[in-house]
Coordinates of C-alpha atoms in Angstrom, one line a residue:
M949 CA 18.9 131.5 137.1
T950 CA 18.4 131.7 140.9
T951 CA 17.9 128.8 143.2
A952 CA 14.3 129.9 143.9
E953 CA 13.7 130.2 140.1
L954 CA 15.2 126.7 139.6
A955 CA 13.0 125.3 142.4
G956 CA 9.9 126.7 140.7
Q957 CA 11.0 125.3 137.4
T958 CA 11.4 121.9 138.8
S959 CA 8.4 121.7 141.1
G960 CA 6.4 119.5 138.8
G961 CA 9.3 117.2 138.3
A962 CA 10.0 117.1 142.0
R963 CA 6.4 116.0 142.7
L964 CA 6.7 113.2 140.1
L965 CA 10.0 112.1 141.6
A966 CA 8.4 112.0 145.1
A967 CA 5.5 109.9 143.7
A968 CA 8.0 107.5 142.0
R969 CA 9.9 107.0 145.2
A970 CA 6.8 105.4 146.8
V971 CA 6.8 102.7 144.3
I972 CA 10.3 102.6 142.7
P973 CA 13.5 102.3 144.8
G974 CA 14.9 105.8 144.9
G975 CA 12.3 106.9 142.3
V976 CA 14.4 105.7 139.2
N977 CA 15.0 102.4 137.4
S978 CA 18.7 103.0 137.0
A979 CA 20.9 104.6 139.6
T980 CA 22.7 106.9 137.2
R981 CA 19.4 108.6 136.3
L982 CA 19.1 110.1 139.8
V983 CA 21.2 113.2 139.0
G984 CA 19.0 116.1 140.1
R985 CA 17.0 118.6 138.0
P986 CA 15.3 118.0 135.7
H987 CA 13.7 115.3 137.8
A988 CA 11.3 114.1 135.3
L989 CA 11.0 114.3 131.5
T990 CA 7.7 114.2 129.7
A991 CA 8.4 114.7 125.9
A992 CA 11.3 114.2 123.4
S993 CA 11.6 115.2 119.7
G994 CA 14.5 115.7 117.5
A995 CA 17.4 117.1 119.5
Y996 CA 15.2 118.3 122.3
V997 CA 13.6 116.9 125.5
T998 CA 11.0 118.6 127.7
D999 CA 10.7 118.4 131.5
A1000 CA 7.6 118.1 133.6
D1001 CA 7.5 121.9 133.9
G1002 CA 7.6 122.5 130.2
R1003 CA 11.2 123.6 130.0
R1004 CA 13.1 122.4 126.8
Y1005 CA 16.6 121.2 126.8
L1006 CA 19.0 120.7 123.9
D1007 CA 19.9 117.0 124.5
Y1008 CA 23.5 115.9 124.5
H1009 CA 23.0 113.1 126.9
A1010 CA 20.9 111.2 124.3
A1011 CA 19.9 108.4 126.8
F1012 CA 23.6 107.4 127.3
G1013 CA 24.1 107.4 123.5
A1014 CA 21.1 105.3 122.6
I1015 CA 19.6 108.1 120.5
L1016 CA 21.5 108.4 117.2
L1017 CA 19.1 109.9 114.7
G1018 CA 17.4 112.1 117.1
H1019 CA 14.3 111.5 119.4
A1020 CA 11.3 110.1 117.6
A1021 CA 13.0 109.8 114.3
P1022 CA 10.2 109.3 111.8
E1023 CA 12.2 106.7 109.8
V1024 CA 12.4 104.5 112.9
D1025 CA 9.0 105.2 114.4
D1026 CA 7.2 104.6 111.1
A1027 CA 8.9 101.2 110.9
V1028 CA 7.8 100.4 114.5
R1029 CA 4.2 101.5 113.7
A1030 CA 4.2 99.2 110.6
A1031 CA 5.5 96.3 112.7
I1032 CA 2.9 96.7 115.4
G1033 CA -0.2 94.8 114.4
G1034 CA 1.8 92.2 112.4
I1035 CA 3.7 89.5 114.2
D1036 CA 4.3 90.1 117.8
L1037 CA 6.1 88.1 120.4
V1038 CA 5.4 84.3 119.8
G1039 CA 8.5 82.6 121.3
W1040 CA 8.4 80.0 118.6
G1041 CA 10.7 79.5 115.5
V1042 CA 11.9 82.7 113.9
T1043 CA 10.4 85.8 112.4
E1044 CA 11.3 87.6 109.1
P1045 CA 12.5 90.8 111.0
E1046 CA 15.1 88.7 112.9
I1047 CA 16.5 87.3 109.7
E1048 CA 16.6 90.6 108.0
L1049 CA 18.4 92.2 110.9
A1050 CA 21.0 89.4 111.2
R1051 CA 21.7 89.8 107.4
L1052 CA 22.1 93.5 107.7
V1053 CA 24.5 93.1 110.6
A1054 CA 26.5 90.4 108.8
E1055 CA 26.8 92.7 105.8
T1056 CA 27.7 95.8 107.9
I1057 CA 30.0 94.7 110.7
P1058 CA 33.4 93.5 109.3
S1059 CA 33.9 90.6 111.7
A1060 CA 30.3 89.4 111.7
E1061 CA 29.1 86.2 109.9
Q1062 CA 26.3 85.4 112.4
M1063 CA 24.6 87.3 115.2
I1064 CA 22.3 86.6 118.1
S1065 CA 19.9 89.2 119.4
A1066 CA 19.4 90.4 122.9
M1067 CA 17.6 93.2 124.7
S1068 CA 20.5 95.0 126.4
G1069 CA 24.2 95.5 126.2
S1070 CA 24.7 93.8 129.5
E1071 CA 23.0 90.6 128.0
A1072 CA 25.2 90.8 125.0
T1073 CA 28.5 91.1 126.9
A1074 CA 27.5 88.3 129.3
Q1075 CA 26.8 86.0 126.3
A1076 CA 30.2 87.0 124.7
I1077 CA 32.2 86.2 127.9
R1078 CA 30.4 82.8 128.4
L1079 CA 31.1 81.9 124.8
A1080 CA 34.8 82.9 125.1
R1081 CA 35.2 80.7 128.2
A1082 CA 33.6 77.8 126.5
V1083 CA 35.6 78.1 123.3
T1084 CA 38.9 78.4 125.0
G1085 CA 38.3 76.3 128.1
R1086 CA 39.9 79.1 130.2
P1087 CA 38.5 80.9 133.2
L1088 CA 40.0 84.4 133.3
I1089 CA 38.9 87.6 131.5
V1090 CA 40.9 90.9 131.0
K1091 CA 39.2 94.2 131.0
F1092 CA 40.6 97.7 131.2
Q1093 CA 40.4 100.2 134.1
G1094 CA 37.6 102.5 133.2
G1095 CA 35.8 100.2 130.8
F1096 CA 32.1 99.4 131.5
H1097 CA 30.6 96.3 130.0
G1098 CA 27.4 95.9 131.9
W1099 CA 26.1 95.1 135.3
H1100 CA 26.7 91.4 135.5
D1101 CA 29.2 89.9 137.9
A1102 CA 32.0 89.0 135.4
V1103 CA 32.7 92.7 134.6
A1104 CA 31.2 94.8 137.4
R1105 CA 34.4 96.2 138.7
N1106 CA 36.9 99.0 138.1
V1107 CA 35.1 101.6 136.1
I1108 CA 35.3 105.1 137.4
S1109 CA 37.5 104.2 140.4
A1110 CA 39.0 106.6 143.0
P1111 CA 42.8 106.8 142.6
E1112 CA 43.3 104.7 145.7
R1113 CA 41.1 101.8 144.3
A1114 CA 42.0 102.0 140.7
Y1115 CA 43.6 98.8 139.3
G1116 CA 42.8 97.1 142.7
A1117 CA 39.7 95.5 144.0
D1118 CA 36.9 98.0 143.1
P1119 CA 33.5 96.2 142.7
L1120 CA 30.6 98.2 141.5
S1121 CA 28.2 96.4 143.9
E1122 CA 27.8 94.3 146.9
G1123 CA 26.4 90.8 146.4
I1124 CA 29.1 89.7 143.9
L1125 CA 30.9 86.5 144.7
P1126 CA 34.7 87.2 145.3
E1127 CA 35.7 84.5 142.9
A1128 CA 33.6 86.1 140.2
L1129 CA 35.5 89.4 140.7
G1130 CA 38.8 87.6 141.0
S1131 CA 38.3 86.0 137.6
T1132 CA 38.5 89.4 135.9
L1133 CA 41.9 91.0 135.6
I1134 CA 42.6 94.7 135.1
A1135 CA 44.8 96.3 132.5
E1136 CA 45.6 99.8 131.4
F1137 CA 44.1 101.2 128.2
N1138 CA 46.6 102.1 125.5
D1139 CA 49.3 100.1 127.4
L1140 CA 50.0 96.8 125.5
D1141 CA 52.7 95.8 128.0
S1142 CA 50.0 95.7 130.9
V1143 CA 48.0 93.2 128.8
R1144 CA 51.1 91.1 128.0
A1145 CA 52.1 91.0 131.6
L1146 CA 48.8 89.6 132.6
H1147 CA 49.1 86.8 130.0
E1148 CA 52.6 86.0 131.2
A1149 CA 51.4 86.0 134.9
H1150 CA 48.5 83.7 134.0
P1151 CA 49.7 81.4 131.1
E1152 CA 47.0 79.7 129.1
R1153 CA 44.3 80.8 131.6
I1154 CA 43.0 84.0 130.0
A1155 CA 39.9 83.3 127.8
A1156 CA 39.4 86.8 126.4
V1157 CA 40.3 90.5 126.5
I1158 CA 37.2 92.6 126.4
M1159 CA 37.5 96.3 125.5
E1160 CA 35.6 99.3 124.4
P1161 CA 37.5 100.3 121.3
I1162 CA 37.0 103.9 122.5
P1163 CA 36.2 103.8 126.3
H1164 CA 33.3 106.2 126.2
N1165 CA 32.2 105.2 129.7
V1166 CA 35.0 107.5 130.9
G1167 CA 34.5 110.1 128.2
A1168 CA 36.7 109.3 125.2
L1169 CA 40.1 107.6 125.3
V1170 CA 41.1 107.2 121.7
P1171 CA 43.3 104.2 121.1
S1172 CA 46.6 104.3 119.1
A1173 CA 46.8 102.2 116.1
E1174 CA 49.8 100.4 117.6
F1175 CA 47.8 99.5 120.6
V1176 CA 44.8 98.0 118.8
E1177 CA 46.9 96.2 116.3
G1178 CA 49.3 94.9 119.0
L1179 CA 46.3 93.7 121.0
R1180 CA 45.0 91.7 118.1
A1181 CA 48.4 90.1 117.5
L1182 CA 48.9 89.4 121.2
T1183 CA 45.6 87.7 121.8
R1184 CA 46.1 85.5 118.7
E1185 CA 49.6 84.6 119.9
Q1186 CA 48.3 83.8 123.4
G1187 CA 45.2 81.8 122.3
S1188 CA 42.8 84.2 123.9
L1189 CA 39.8 85.9 122.1
L1190 CA 39.5 89.6 121.5
I1191 CA 36.1 91.0 122.2
F1192 CA 35.2 94.5 120.9
D1193 CA 32.3 95.9 123.1
E1194 CA 30.8 98.2 120.6
V1195 CA 27.7 98.9 122.5
I1196 CA 28.4 102.6 122.3
T1197 CA 30.8 102.8 119.3
G1198 CA 28.8 100.5 117.2
F1199 CA 26.9 102.2 114.4
R1200 CA 27.7 105.6 116.0
H1201 CA 31.1 106.2 114.5
A1202 CA 30.7 104.2 111.3
P1203 CA 28.2 101.6 110.0
G1204 CA 30.6 98.9 110.9
G1205 CA 31.6 100.3 114.2
Y1206 CA 35.1 101.4 115.3
Q1207 CA 36.5 98.1 113.8
E1208 CA 35.7 99.6 110.4
V1209 CA 37.5 102.8 111.4
C1210 CA 40.6 101.1 112.8
G1211 CA 40.8 98.1 110.4
V1212 CA 41.2 95.5 113.2
R1213 CA 38.7 92.6 113.3
P1214 CA 37.9 91.1 116.8
D1215 CA 36.8 87.6 117.4
L1216 CA 33.5 88.7 118.9
T1217 CA 31.6 92.0 118.7
T1218 CA 28.8 93.2 121.0
F1219 CA 26.6 96.1 120.1
G1220 CA 23.4 97.8 121.2
K1221 CA 22.3 101.3 122.3
A1222 CA 22.3 103.3 119.0
M1223 CA 21.4 100.4 116.7
G1224 CA 17.7 100.8 117.6
N1225 CA 17.6 104.6 118.2
G1226 CA 16.0 104.2 121.6
Y1227 CA 14.2 100.9 121.3
P1228 CA 15.6 98.0 123.4
I1229 CA 17.8 95.8 121.4
A1230 CA 21.4 94.6 121.4
G1231 CA 23.4 91.8 119.9
L1232 CA 26.5 89.6 119.6
A1233 CA 28.2 88.7 116.4
G1234 CA 31.2 86.8 115.2
P1235 CA 32.4 84.1 112.8
R1236 CA 30.2 81.0 112.3
R1237 CA 32.8 78.7 113.8
L1238 CA 32.4 80.5 117.2
M1239 CA 28.7 81.4 117.0
E1240 CA 27.6 77.8 116.3
R1241 CA 28.8 76.8 119.8
F1242 CA 25.4 78.2 121.0
S1243 CA 22.8 75.6 121.9
S1244 CA 20.4 76.9 119.2
A1245 CA 22.9 75.4 116.7
G1246 CA 23.4 72.2 118.6
G1247 CA 26.4 73.5 120.6
D1248 CA 27.1 73.5 124.3
V1249 CA 26.6 77.2 125.2
L1250 CA 23.2 78.1 126.4
L1251 CA 21.2 80.6 124.3
A1252 CA 17.9 81.6 125.9
G1253 CA 15.8 84.7 126.3
T1254 CA 12.1 85.1 125.7
F1255 CA 12.5 88.6 124.2
N1256 CA 15.5 87.8 122.0
G1257 CA 14.7 88.7 118.4
N1258 CA 11.7 90.8 119.4
P1259 CA 10.0 91.8 116.1
V1260 CA 9.3 95.4 117.1
S1261 CA 12.8 96.1 118.4
S1262 CA 14.2 94.3 115.3
A1263 CA 12.1 96.6 113.1
A1264 CA 13.6 99.6 114.8
A1265 CA 17.2 98.3 114.4
I1266 CA 16.6 97.5 110.7
A1267 CA 15.2 101.0 110.1
T1268 CA 18.2 102.7 111.9
I1269 CA 20.9 100.7 110.1
R1270 CA 19.2 101.2 106.7
Y1271 CA 19.1 105.0 107.4
L1272 CA 22.8 105.0 108.1
L1273 CA 23.6 103.0 105.0
D1274 CA 21.4 105.1 102.8
H1275 CA 22.7 108.4 104.3
P1276 CA 26.6 108.3 104.5
D1277 CA 26.5 112.1 105.0
F1278 CA 25.2 111.3 108.6
Y1279 CA 28.8 110.5 109.5
E1280 CA 30.3 113.5 107.8
R1281 CA 27.8 115.8 109.5
T1282 CA 28.1 114.5 113.0
H1283 CA 31.8 114.1 112.9
A1284 CA 32.2 117.7 111.6
L1285 CA 29.9 119.0 114.3
G1286 CA 31.8 117.0 116.9
E1287 CA 35.0 118.5 115.7
R1288 CA 33.5 122.0 115.8
M1289 CA 32.5 121.4 119.4
R1290 CA 35.8 120.1 120.5
A1291 CA 37.8 122.8 118.8
G1292 CA 35.4 125.4 120.2
L1293 CA 35.7 124.2 123.7
A1294 CA 39.5 124.0 123.5
G1295 CA 39.7 127.5 122.1
I1296 CA 37.4 128.9 124.9
C1297 CA 39.5 127.2 127.6
E1298 CA 42.7 128.6 126.1
E1299 CA 41.1 132.0 125.9
L1300 CA 40.1 131.8 129.6
G1301 CA 43.4 130.4 130.8
I1302 CA 41.7 127.1 131.9
E1303 CA 43.8 123.9 131.8
A1304 CA 41.6 121.5 130.0
T1305 CA 41.5 118.9 127.2
A1306 CA 38.6 118.6 124.7
A1307 CA 38.5 114.9 123.8
G1308 CA 36.3 112.7 121.7
F1309 CA 35.7 111.0 118.4
G1310 CA 33.0 111.6 115.8
G1311 CA 30.0 113.1 117.3
V1312 CA 31.0 112.3 120.9
F1313 CA 32.8 115.0 123.0
S1314 CA 34.1 115.4 126.6
L1315 CA 35.8 118.3 128.3
Y1316 CA 38.5 117.0 130.7
F1317 CA 39.7 119.5 133.2
A1318 CA 43.3 118.3 133.0
A1319 CA 46.2 118.9 130.6
G1320 CA 46.7 116.5 127.9
P1321 CA 47.6 114.1 126.4
I1322 CA 45.1 111.8 128.0
R1323 CA 45.6 108.2 126.7
G1324 CA 44.6 106.0 129.6
Y1325 CA 42.9 105.9 133.0
R1326 CA 46.1 107.0 134.8
D1327 CA 45.9 110.3 133.0
L1328 CA 42.2 110.6 133.9
M1329 CA 43.1 110.5 137.6
R1330 CA 44.4 114.1 137.0
N1331 CA 40.9 115.3 136.0
N1332 CA 39.3 117.9 138.2
D1333 CA 36.0 116.0 139.0
D1334 CA 34.4 119.0 140.7
A1335 CA 34.9 121.2 137.7
Y1336 CA 33.7 118.4 135.4
V1337 CA 30.4 118.0 137.2
A1338 CA 30.0 121.7 137.7
F1339 CA 30.3 122.3 133.9
H1340 CA 27.7 119.7 133.1
R1341 CA 25.4 120.9 135.9
R1342 CA 25.6 124.5 134.9
M1343 CA 25.1 123.7 131.2
T1344 CA 22.1 121.7 132.1
D1345 CA 20.6 124.5 134.1
R1346 CA 21.0 126.7 131.0
G1347 CA 19.1 124.3 128.9
F1348 CA 21.8 122.0 127.5
L1349 CA 21.3 118.5 128.9
M1350 CA 24.6 117.1 129.9
L1351 CA 24.8 114.3 132.6
P1352 CA 26.3 115.9 135.7
L1353 CA 28.5 113.0 136.6
S1354 CA 32.3 113.0 136.2
L1355 CA 33.7 111.6 133.0
K1356 CA 30.3 111.1 131.4
R1357 CA 30.3 111.9 127.6
N1358 CA 28.1 114.0 125.4
H1359 CA 26.6 112.9 122.0
I1360 CA 25.7 114.7 118.8
S1361 CA 22.8 113.2 116.8
A1362 CA 21.5 113.6 113.3
A1363 CA 19.0 116.1 114.7
H1364 CA 21.7 118.5 116.0
T1365 CA 22.6 121.5 113.8
Q1366 CA 25.6 123.8 113.5
E1367 CA 23.5 126.5 115.1
D1368 CA 22.9 124.2 118.1
V1369 CA 26.6 123.7 118.5
D1370 CA 27.4 127.4 118.3
R1371 CA 24.7 128.3 120.8
T1372 CA 26.2 125.6 123.1
L1373 CA 29.7 127.1 122.8
E1374 CA 28.3 130.6 123.5
A1375 CA 26.8 129.3 126.7
A1376 CA 29.9 127.2 127.5
R1377 CA 32.0 130.4 127.5
D1378 CA 29.9 132.0 130.2
V1379 CA 29.8 128.7 132.2
L1380 CA 33.5 128.1 132.1
R1381 CA 34.2 131.7 133.0
G1382 CA 32.0 131.3 136.0
I1383 CA 33.6 128.0 137.0
R1384 CA 37.0 129.7 136.8
D1385 CA 35.9 132.8 138.7
D1386 CA 34.3 130.7 141.4
G1387 CA 37.7 129.0 142.1
L1388 CA 36.7 125.5 141.1
L1389 CA 39.9 125.0 139.1
S1390 CA 43.4 126.2 138.8
P1391 CA 44.4 128.4 135.8
A1392 CA 46.7 126.9 133.2

């Protein structure tokens, strides 16, 4: 498609974006949504979204992974319709949907005995970190280079860092107090010694280690069993809590999240995104002895939020989790399609002489333009970012929605089919050949 044709295709979207910029900063409500065409989306159903000019895209972005069953999944939307017109937001006492959701979570997530509800993953991780500091009486947090745990001050640093800023001071924003940034220490994923060294350097001062069990915010770094098991043992030995941030991995890779897959139980678990299939809801769960430190149970850790336990969002989450429990073949299908995609991309790159690594887990896939193995962020610094962005941009222009930012992942939902994957691979072969021929990467 020529530039002129693309301009014509996106004219309606460009007009909407221009109108948005008059009343919304930059025209979008989250900076990572400002990624070029399509500028505005107007409809979504199943595995597809439609832009303001009527062009359909096979959606692998899936709202950063929030869409698990497909857009407008009838099982979820029907539950929401049934909830509307019943109890709405009252801000008093408790509602039946909140109780039912908490029971489901406690029955499904291995480490959960009790849960609290929130509206976003950032809220859930903020609550987890505050609780960890209160329980341990310690000030410091450890996160991993490349991990993203929300926009709040405690963790807003060292995600997709340039090589010269990785592991050092790399805040995501201005306006954060230096002491807040300094209270979060940076380790290397899949490197237990880096975590041990921080505990030794700061004895009895680390409250918790927070980790994405698979750091999907930089694609897909799959942990070794030795690393996860060693981290569990190390934190117990040092008296710090282990927090699994399963905002992305939760419910997507198994009903009980990645902790069900790896067999390691953290002290606290955060979750969100896919649990409501697009409706705003998140949560924090853990054992009763920790969760009852919240002020709602007479403890000393503030629990507040007008929209916590929202009945409509709770209904969406209940329907999503029930679907997953009633359809175990969901995981068989999405894992098989993910493996088909990863194997197909790896084969195409080998065929074209392109040095690349097809990574992922379950229905999540990423194509790094670097030789493997890729275990931690140091390995990701070898990635060809220009080729990565070009691959996603050119695939999107062909009708396969992939966020054109480096290291962003792709998601397969229940609505995707084998035919969708095969069509994607067919397009990817042409796109990768073009990237190679345009000199955007070095041959293997």
